[in-house]
mmCIF file of C-alpha atoms in Angstrom:
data_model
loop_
_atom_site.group_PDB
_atom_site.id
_atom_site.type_symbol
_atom_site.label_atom_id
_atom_site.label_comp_id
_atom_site.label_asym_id
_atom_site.label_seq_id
_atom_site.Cartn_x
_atom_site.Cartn_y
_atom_site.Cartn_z
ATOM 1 C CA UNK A 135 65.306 65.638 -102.159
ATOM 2 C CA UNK A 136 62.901 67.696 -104.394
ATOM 3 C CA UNK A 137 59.601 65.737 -102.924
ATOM 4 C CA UNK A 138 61.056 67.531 -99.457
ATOM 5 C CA UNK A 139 60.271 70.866 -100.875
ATOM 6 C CA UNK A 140 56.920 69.948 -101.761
ATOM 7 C CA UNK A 141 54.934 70.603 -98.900
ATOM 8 C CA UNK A 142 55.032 72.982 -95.663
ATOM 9 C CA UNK A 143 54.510 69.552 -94.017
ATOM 10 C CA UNK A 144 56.959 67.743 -94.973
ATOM 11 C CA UNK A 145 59.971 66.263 -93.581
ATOM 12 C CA UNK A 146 62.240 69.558 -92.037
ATOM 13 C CA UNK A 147 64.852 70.135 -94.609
ATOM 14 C CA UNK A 148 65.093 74.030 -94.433
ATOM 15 C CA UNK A 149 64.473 76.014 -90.619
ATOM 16 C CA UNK A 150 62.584 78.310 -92.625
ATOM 17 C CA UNK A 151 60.119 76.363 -93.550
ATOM 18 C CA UNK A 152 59.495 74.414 -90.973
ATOM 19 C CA UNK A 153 61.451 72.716 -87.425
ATOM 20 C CA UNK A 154 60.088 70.336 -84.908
ATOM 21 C CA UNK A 155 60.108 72.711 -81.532
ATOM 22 C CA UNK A 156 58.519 75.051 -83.245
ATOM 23 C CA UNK A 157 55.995 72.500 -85.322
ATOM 24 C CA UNK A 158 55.276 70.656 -81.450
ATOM 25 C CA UNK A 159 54.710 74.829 -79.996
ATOM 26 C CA UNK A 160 52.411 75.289 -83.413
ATOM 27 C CA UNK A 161 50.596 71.902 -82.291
ATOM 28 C CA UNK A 162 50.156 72.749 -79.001
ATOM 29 C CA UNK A 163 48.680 76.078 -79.244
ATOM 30 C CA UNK A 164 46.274 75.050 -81.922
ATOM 31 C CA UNK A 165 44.934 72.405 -79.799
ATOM 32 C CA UNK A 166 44.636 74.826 -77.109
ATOM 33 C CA UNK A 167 42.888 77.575 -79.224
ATOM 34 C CA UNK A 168 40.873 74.109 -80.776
ATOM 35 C CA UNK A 169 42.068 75.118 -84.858
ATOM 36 C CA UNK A 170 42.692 73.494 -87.680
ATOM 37 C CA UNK A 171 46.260 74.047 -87.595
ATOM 38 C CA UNK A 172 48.827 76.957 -86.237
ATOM 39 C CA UNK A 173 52.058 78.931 -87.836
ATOM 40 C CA UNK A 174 54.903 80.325 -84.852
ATOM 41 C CA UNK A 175 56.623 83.693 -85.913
ATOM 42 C CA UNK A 176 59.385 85.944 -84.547
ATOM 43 C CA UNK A 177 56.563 88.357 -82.548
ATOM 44 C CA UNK A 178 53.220 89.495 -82.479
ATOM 45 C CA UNK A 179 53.306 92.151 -84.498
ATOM 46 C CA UNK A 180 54.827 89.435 -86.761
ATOM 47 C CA UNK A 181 51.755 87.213 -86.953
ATOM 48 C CA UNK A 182 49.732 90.509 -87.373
ATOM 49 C CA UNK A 183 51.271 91.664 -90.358
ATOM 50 C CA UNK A 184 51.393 88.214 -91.973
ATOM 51 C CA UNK A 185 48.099 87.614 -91.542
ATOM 52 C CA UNK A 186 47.003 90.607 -92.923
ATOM 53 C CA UNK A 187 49.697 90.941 -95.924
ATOM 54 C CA UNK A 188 48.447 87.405 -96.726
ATOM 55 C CA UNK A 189 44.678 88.265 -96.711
ATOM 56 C CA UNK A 190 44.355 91.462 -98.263
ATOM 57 C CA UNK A 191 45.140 93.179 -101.908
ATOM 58 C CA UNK A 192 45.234 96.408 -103.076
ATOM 59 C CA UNK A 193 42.132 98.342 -102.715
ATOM 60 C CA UNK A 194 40.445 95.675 -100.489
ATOM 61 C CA UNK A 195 38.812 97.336 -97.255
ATOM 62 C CA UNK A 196 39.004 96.130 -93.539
ATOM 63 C CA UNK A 197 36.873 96.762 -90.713
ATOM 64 C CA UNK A 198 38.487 97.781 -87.420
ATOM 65 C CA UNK A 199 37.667 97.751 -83.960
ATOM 66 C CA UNK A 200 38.343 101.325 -83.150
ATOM 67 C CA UNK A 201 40.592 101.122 -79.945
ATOM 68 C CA UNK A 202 42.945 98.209 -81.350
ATOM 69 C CA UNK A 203 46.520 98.225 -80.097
ATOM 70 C CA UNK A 204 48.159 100.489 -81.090
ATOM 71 C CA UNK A 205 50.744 98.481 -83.721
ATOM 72 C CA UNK A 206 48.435 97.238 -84.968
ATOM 73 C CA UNK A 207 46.851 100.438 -85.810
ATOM 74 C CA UNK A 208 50.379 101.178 -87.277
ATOM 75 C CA UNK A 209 50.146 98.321 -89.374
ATOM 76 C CA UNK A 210 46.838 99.638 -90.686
ATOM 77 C CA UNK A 211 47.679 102.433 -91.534
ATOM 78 C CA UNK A 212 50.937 101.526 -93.275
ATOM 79 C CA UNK A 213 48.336 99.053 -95.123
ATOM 80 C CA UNK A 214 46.417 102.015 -96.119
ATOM 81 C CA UNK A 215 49.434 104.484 -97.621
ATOM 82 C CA UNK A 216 51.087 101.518 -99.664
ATOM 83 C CA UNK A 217 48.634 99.419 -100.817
ATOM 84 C CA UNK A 218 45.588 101.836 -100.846
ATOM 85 C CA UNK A 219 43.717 99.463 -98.313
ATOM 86 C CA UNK A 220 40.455 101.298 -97.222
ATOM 87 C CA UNK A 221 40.214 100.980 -93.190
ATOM 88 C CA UNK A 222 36.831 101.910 -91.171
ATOM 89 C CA UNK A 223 37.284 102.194 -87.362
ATOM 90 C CA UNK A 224 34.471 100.809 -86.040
ATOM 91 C CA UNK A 225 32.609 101.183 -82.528
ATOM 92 C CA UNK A 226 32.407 97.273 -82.384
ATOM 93 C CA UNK A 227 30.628 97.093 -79.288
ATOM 94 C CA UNK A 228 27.454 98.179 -81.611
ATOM 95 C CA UNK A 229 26.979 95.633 -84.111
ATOM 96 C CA UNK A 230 24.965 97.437 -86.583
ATOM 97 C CA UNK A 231 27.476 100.170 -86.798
ATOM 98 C CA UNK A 232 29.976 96.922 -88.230
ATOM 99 C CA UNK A 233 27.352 95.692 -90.062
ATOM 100 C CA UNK A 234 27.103 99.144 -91.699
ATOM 101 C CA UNK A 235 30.595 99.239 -92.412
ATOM 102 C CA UNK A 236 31.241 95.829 -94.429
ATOM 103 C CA UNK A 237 31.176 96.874 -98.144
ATOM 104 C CA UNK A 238 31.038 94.494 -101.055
ATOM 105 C CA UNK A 239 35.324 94.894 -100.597
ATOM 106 C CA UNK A 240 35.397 94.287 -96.842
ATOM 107 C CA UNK A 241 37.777 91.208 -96.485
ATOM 108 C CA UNK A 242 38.653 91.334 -93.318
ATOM 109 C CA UNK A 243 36.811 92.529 -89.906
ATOM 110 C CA UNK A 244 39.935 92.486 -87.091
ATOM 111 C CA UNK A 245 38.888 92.503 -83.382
ATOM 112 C CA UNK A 246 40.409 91.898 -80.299
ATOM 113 C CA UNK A 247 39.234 89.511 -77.391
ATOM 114 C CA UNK A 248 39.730 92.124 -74.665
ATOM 115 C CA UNK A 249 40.969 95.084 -75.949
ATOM 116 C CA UNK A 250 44.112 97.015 -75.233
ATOM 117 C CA UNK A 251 44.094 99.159 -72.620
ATOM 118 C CA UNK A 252 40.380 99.335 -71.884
ATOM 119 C CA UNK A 253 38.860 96.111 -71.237
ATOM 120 C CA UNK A 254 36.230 96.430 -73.758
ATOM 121 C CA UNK A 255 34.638 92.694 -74.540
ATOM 122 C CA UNK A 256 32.603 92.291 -77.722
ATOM 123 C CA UNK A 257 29.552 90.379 -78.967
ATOM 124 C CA UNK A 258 32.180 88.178 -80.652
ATOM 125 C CA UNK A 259 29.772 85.255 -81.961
ATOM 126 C CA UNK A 260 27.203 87.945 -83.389
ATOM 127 C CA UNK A 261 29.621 89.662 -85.411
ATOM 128 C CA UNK A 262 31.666 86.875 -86.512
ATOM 129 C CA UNK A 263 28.519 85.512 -88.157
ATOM 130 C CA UNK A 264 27.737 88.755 -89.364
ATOM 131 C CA UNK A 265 31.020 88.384 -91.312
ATOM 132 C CA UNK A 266 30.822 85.170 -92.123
ATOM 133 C CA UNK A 267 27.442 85.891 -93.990
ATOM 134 C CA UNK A 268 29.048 88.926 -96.029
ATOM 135 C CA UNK A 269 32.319 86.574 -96.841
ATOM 136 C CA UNK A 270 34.339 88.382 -94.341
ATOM 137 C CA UNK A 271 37.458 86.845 -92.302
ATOM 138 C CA UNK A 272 37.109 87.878 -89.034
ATOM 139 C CA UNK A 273 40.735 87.761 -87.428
ATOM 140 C CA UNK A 274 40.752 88.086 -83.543
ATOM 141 C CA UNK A 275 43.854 88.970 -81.622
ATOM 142 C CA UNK A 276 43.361 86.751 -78.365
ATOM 143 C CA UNK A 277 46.790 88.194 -76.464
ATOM 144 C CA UNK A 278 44.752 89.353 -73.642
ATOM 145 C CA UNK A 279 42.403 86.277 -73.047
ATOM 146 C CA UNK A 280 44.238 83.142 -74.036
ATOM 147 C CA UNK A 281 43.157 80.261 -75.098
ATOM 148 C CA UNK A 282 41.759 79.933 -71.215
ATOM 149 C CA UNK A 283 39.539 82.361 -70.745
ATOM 150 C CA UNK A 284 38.559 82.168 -74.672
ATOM 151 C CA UNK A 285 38.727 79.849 -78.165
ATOM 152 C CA UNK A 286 37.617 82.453 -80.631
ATOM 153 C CA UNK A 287 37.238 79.859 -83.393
ATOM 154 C CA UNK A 288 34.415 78.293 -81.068
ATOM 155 C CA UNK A 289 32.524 81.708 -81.981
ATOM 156 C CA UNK A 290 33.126 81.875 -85.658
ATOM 157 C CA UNK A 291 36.624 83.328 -85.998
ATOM 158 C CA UNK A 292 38.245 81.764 -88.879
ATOM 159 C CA UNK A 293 42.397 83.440 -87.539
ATOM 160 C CA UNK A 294 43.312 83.886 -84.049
ATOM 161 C CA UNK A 295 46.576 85.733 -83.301
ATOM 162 C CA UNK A 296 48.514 86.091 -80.100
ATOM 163 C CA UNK A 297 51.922 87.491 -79.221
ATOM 164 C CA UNK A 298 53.142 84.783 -77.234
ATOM 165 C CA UNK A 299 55.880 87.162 -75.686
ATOM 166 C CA UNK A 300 53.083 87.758 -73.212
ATOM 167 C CA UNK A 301 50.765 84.883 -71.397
ATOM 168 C CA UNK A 302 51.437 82.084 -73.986
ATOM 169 C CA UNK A 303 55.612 82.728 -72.986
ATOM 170 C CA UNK A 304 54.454 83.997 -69.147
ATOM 171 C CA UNK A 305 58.464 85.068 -68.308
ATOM 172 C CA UNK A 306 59.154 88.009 -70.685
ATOM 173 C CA UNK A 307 62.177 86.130 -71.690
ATOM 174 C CA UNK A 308 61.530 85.532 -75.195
ATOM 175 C CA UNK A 309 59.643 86.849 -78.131
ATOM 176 C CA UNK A 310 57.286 85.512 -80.554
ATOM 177 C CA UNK A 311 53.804 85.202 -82.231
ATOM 178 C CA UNK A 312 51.460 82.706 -83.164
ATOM 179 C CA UNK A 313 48.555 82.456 -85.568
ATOM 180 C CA UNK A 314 45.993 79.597 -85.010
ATOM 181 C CA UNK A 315 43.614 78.887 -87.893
ATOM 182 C CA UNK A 316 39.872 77.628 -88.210
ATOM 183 C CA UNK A 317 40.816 76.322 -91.759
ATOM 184 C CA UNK A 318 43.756 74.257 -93.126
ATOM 185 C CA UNK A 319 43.500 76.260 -96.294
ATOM 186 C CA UNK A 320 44.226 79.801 -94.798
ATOM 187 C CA UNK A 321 47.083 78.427 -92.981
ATOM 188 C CA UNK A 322 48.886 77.284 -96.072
ATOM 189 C CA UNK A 323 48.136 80.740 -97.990
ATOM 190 C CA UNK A 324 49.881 82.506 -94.587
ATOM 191 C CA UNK A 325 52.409 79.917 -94.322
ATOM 192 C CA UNK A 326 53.552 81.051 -97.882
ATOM 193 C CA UNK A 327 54.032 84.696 -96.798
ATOM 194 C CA UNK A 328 55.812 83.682 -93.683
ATOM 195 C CA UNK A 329 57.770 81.826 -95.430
ATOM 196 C CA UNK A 330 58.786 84.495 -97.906
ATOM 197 C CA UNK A 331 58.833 87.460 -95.610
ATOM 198 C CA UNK A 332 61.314 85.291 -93.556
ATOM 199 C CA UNK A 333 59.421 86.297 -90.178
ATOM 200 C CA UNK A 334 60.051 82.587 -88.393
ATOM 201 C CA UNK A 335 60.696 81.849 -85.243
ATOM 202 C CA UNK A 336 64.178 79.708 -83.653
ATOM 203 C CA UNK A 337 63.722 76.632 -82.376
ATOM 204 C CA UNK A 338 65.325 77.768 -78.734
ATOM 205 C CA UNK A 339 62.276 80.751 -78.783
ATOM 206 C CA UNK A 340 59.814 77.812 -79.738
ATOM 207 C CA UNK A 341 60.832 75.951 -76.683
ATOM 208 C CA UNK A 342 61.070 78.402 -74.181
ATOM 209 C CA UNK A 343 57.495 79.035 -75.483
ATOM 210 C CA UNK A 344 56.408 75.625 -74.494
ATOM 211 C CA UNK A 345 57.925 75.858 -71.119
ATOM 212 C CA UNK A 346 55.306 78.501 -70.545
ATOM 213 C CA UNK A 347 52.536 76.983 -71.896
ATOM 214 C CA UNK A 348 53.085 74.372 -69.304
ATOM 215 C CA UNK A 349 52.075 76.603 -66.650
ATOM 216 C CA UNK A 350 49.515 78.306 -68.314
ATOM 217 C CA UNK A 351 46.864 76.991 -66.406
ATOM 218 C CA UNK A 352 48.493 78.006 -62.904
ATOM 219 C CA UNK A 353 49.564 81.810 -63.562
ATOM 220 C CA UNK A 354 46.101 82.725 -65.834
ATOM 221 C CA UNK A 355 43.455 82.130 -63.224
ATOM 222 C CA UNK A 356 45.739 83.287 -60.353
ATOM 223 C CA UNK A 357 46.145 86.933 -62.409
ATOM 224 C CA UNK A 358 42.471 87.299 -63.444
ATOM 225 C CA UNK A 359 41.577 86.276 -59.456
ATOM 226 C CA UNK A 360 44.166 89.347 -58.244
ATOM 227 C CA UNK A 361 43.398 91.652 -61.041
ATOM 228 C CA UNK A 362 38.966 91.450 -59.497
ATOM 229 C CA UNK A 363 40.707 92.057 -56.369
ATOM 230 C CA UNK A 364 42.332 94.989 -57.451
ATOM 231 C CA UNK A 365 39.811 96.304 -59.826
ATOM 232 C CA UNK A 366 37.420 96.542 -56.935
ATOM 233 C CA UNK A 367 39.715 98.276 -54.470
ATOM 234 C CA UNK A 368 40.912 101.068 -57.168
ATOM 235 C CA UNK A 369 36.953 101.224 -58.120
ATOM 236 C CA UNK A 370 36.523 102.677 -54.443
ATOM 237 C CA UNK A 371 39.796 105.112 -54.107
ATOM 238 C CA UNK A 372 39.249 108.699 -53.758
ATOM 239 C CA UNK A 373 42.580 109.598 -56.305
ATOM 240 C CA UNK A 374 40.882 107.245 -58.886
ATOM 241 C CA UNK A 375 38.217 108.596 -61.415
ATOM 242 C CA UNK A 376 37.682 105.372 -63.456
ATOM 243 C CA UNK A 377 38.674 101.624 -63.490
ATOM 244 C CA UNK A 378 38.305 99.986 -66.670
ATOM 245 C CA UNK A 379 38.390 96.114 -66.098
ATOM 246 C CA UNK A 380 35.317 93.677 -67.947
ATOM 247 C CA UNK A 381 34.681 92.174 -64.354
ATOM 248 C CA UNK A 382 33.302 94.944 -63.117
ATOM 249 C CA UNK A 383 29.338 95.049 -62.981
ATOM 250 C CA UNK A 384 29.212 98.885 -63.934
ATOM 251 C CA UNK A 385 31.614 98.100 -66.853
ATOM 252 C CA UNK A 386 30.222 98.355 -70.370
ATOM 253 C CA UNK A 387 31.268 95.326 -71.694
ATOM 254 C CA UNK A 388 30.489 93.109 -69.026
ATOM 255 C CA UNK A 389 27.563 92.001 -69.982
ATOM 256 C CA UNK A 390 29.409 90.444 -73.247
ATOM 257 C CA UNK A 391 32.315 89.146 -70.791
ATOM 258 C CA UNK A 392 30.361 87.684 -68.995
ATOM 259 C CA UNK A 393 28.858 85.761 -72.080
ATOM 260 C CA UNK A 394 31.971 85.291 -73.920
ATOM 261 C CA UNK A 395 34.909 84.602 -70.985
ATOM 262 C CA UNK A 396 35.246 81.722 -69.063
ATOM 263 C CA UNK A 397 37.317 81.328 -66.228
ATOM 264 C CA UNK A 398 37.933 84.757 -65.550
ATOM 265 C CA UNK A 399 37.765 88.348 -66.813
ATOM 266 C CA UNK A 400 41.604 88.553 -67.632
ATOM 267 C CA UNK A 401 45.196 90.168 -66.107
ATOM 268 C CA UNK A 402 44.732 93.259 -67.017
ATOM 269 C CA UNK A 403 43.166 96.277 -65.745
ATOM 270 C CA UNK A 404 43.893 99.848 -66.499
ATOM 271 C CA UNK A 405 42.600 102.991 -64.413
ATOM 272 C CA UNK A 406 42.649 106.488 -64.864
ATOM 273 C CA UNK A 407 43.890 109.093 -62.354
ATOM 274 C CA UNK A 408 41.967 111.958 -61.275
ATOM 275 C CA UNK A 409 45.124 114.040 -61.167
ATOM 276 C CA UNK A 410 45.707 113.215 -64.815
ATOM 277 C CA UNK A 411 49.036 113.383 -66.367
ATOM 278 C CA UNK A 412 51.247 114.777 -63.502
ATOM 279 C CA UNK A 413 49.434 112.070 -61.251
ATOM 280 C CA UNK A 414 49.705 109.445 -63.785
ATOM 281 C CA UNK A 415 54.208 110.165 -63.852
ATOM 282 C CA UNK A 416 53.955 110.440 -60.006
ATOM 283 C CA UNK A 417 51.579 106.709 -59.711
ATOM 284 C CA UNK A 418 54.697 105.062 -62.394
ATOM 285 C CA UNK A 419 57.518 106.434 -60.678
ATOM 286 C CA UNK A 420 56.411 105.416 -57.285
ATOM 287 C CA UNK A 421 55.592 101.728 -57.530
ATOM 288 C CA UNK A 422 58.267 99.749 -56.005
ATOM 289 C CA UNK A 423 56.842 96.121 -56.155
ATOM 290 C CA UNK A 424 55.418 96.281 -59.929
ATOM 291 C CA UNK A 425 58.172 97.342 -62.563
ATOM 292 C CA UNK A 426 57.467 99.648 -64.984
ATOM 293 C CA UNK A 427 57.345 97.975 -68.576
ATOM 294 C CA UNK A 428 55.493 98.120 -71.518
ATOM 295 C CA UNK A 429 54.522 94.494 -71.584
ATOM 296 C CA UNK A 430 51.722 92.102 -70.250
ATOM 297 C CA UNK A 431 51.085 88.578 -69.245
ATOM 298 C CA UNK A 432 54.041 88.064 -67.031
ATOM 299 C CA UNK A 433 54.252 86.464 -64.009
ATOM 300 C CA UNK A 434 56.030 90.080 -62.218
ATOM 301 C CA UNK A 435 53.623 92.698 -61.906
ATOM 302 C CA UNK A 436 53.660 95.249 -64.977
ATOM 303 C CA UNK A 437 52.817 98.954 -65.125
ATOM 304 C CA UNK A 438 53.045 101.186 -67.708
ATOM 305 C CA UNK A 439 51.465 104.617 -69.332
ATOM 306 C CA UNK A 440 49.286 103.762 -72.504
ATOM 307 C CA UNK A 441 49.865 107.070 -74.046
ATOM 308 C CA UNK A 442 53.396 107.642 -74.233
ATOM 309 C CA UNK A 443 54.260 103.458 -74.925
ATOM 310 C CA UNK A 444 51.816 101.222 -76.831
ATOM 311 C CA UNK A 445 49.872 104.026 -78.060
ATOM 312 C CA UNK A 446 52.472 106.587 -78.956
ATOM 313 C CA UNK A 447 51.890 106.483 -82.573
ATOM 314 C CA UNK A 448 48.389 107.680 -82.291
ATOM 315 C CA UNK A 449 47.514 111.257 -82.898
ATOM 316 C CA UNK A 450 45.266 113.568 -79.874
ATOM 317 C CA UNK A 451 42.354 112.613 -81.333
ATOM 318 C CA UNK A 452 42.910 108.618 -82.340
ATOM 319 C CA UNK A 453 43.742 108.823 -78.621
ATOM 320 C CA UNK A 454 40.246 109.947 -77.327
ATOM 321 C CA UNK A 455 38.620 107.454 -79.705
ATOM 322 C CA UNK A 456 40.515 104.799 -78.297
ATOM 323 C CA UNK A 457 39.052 106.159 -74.573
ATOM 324 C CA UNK A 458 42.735 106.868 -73.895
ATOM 325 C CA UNK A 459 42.833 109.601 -70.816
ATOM 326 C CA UNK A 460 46.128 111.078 -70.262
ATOM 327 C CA UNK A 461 46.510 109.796 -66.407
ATOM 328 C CA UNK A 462 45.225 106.565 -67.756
ATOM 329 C CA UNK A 463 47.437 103.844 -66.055
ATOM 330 C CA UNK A 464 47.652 100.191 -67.390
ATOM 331 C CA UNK A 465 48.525 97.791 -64.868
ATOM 332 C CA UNK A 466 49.493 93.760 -66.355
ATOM 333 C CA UNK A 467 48.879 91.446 -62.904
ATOM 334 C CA UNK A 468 51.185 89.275 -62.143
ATOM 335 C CA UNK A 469 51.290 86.197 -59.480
ATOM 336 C CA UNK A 470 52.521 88.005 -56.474
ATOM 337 C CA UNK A 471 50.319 87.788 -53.476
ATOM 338 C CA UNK A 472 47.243 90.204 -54.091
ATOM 339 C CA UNK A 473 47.767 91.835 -50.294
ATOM 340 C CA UNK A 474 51.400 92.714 -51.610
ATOM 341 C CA UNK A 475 50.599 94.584 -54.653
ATOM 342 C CA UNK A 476 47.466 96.552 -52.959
ATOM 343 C CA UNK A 477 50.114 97.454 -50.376
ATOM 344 C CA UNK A 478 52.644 98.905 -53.354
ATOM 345 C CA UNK A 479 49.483 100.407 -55.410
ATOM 346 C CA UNK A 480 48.164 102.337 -52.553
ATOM 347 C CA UNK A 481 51.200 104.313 -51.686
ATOM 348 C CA UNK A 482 51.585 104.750 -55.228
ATOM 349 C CA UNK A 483 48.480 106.357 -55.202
ATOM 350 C CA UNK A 484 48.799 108.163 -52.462
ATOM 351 C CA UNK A 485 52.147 110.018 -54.359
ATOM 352 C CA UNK A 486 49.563 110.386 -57.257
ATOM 353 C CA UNK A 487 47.469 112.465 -54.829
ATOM 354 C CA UNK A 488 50.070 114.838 -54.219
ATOM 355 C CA UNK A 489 50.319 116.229 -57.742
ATOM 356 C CA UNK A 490 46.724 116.083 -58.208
#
């Protein structure tokens, strides 16, 4: 009995530590993300915190891109009040302004694929090496890509996270996280904490998990197909002012998309209203096809307002940073025909117009 306990990979003695659904979900995904090895938690935010509680000490320093989701901003900051953990927001889209933050504590830089809600897209490879050089663990939340459109280990990440309530699950009918590792040796040291912090996920979540995954490869390309479609419609409306989406040529980080994505330039799109906050309530309250919901990835179309969901936490100005406009829509394509949801986001928009 004691050899059981020996080893996070051996036989499955104690849930805890280890069950087969959720060892053949942790298989699966790190195959698909091309790592070393993978851990399942209860959520996202879950696989977040682990992996940075399992990284960093007190008085180490992180590198952030500056318009992360906004838990994990929370997180962060939490980071920063109990454990005195210096954090720099970074502008990662310029690489020598993260080169110019990594200090001789840096220990982790923490970037997203596509970034929540704007669509910005990275020089990922260039600044994972950059890390790499100054012994940094670059840790890249993938949610928004998958392992489809991008394997972030493939560029030099050495942890990928995901909350696999969104694309990885596709139905919004379960919760959970995953992290995927370039290195079997950072996957035992986060195994520990997981472990210890109790943050696992059931074997039922695990498999409803791997249901999704099995379609995967039908919903992704179907969303990031209808989400161009839509992008370029909104791009052209007289009651939008912006349209944030990497497939767009006029898009700042397209360039790096284009680079960096295959298969697509992801689900998700987010807009801003000309009529601002008023138009933005009107635009939510109107939609009658989409659901409002402050999730992604699933296969009903999702819309929601960034600034009073995901990014509630964040102060006036954190919001500006993060290019956060208060009629700022975010809108989560799902696999509904395209013609259908143009049909539901244009009279939307057209009861935008009205309070404008």
């Amino acid at each position: 009995m004691a050899s059981a306990f020996e080893g996070p990979d051996g036989p499955f003695v104690y849930a805890r530590y280890g069950n087969p659904t959720v060892r053949a979900l942790e298989n699966a995904v790190a195959d698909l993300e091309g790592g070393a090895g993978a851990l399942a938690v209860g959520s996202g935010m879950g696989a977040i915190t682990s992996t940075l509680w399992a990284l960093l000490r007190p008085g180490d320093h992180v590198v952030a891109q500056n318009c992360l989701y906004g838990g994990t901003q929370g997180v962060l900051g939490d980071l920063r009040e109990r454990w005195g953990v210096d954090v720099t927001p970074v502008a990662a889209g310029d690489p020598e302004q993260v080169r110019a933050a990594i200090r001789p504590n840096t220990r982790v830089l923490f970037l997203e694929t596509i970034v929540n809600p704007t669509g910005e897209v990275v020089d990922l490879p260039r600044l994972a090496a950059m890390a790499r050089e100054a012994g940094v663990t670059t840790v890249v939340d993938n949610t928004f890509a998958t392992p489809l459109l991008c394997r972030p280990i493939e560029h030099g990440a050495d942890v990928v996270v995901h909350s696999a309530t969104k694309y990885l699950g596709g139905h919004s009918d379960v919760i959970g996280g995953l992290m995927v590792f370039a290195d079997a040796a950072t996957r035992l040291a986060v195994q520990e904490r997981t472990a210890e912090f109790g943050a696992v996920l059931d074997p039922f979540a695990a498999w409803l998990i791997v249901r999704g995954l099995q379609t995967l490869g039908v919903r992704v390309p179907r969303q990031c197909a209808s989400a161009q479609v839509l992008a370029e419609r909104l791009a052209g409306h007289s009651a939008v002012a912006a349209v944030h989406y990497p497939g767009l040529p006029d898009h700042p980080g397209h360039g790096d998309a284009r680079r960096l994505l295959s298969g697509g330039f992801g689900g998700v799109l987010s807009f801003e209203l000309a009529g601002g906050l008023r138009a933005g309530r009107a635009f939510v309250g109107a939609v009658r096809l989409a659901s409002l919901a402050p999730s992604l990835g699933d296969v009903k179309t999702l819309v929601m307002h960034p600034a009073s969901t995901s990014h509630r936490q964040l102060s006036a100005e954190r919001l500006a940073q993060a290019g956060i406009a208060e009629g700022l829509i975010r809108v989560s394509v799902g696999i509904e025909d395209v013609e259908d949801l143009w049909a539901d986001i244009e009279q939307a928009l057209k009861a935008a117009e009205r309070h404008h």
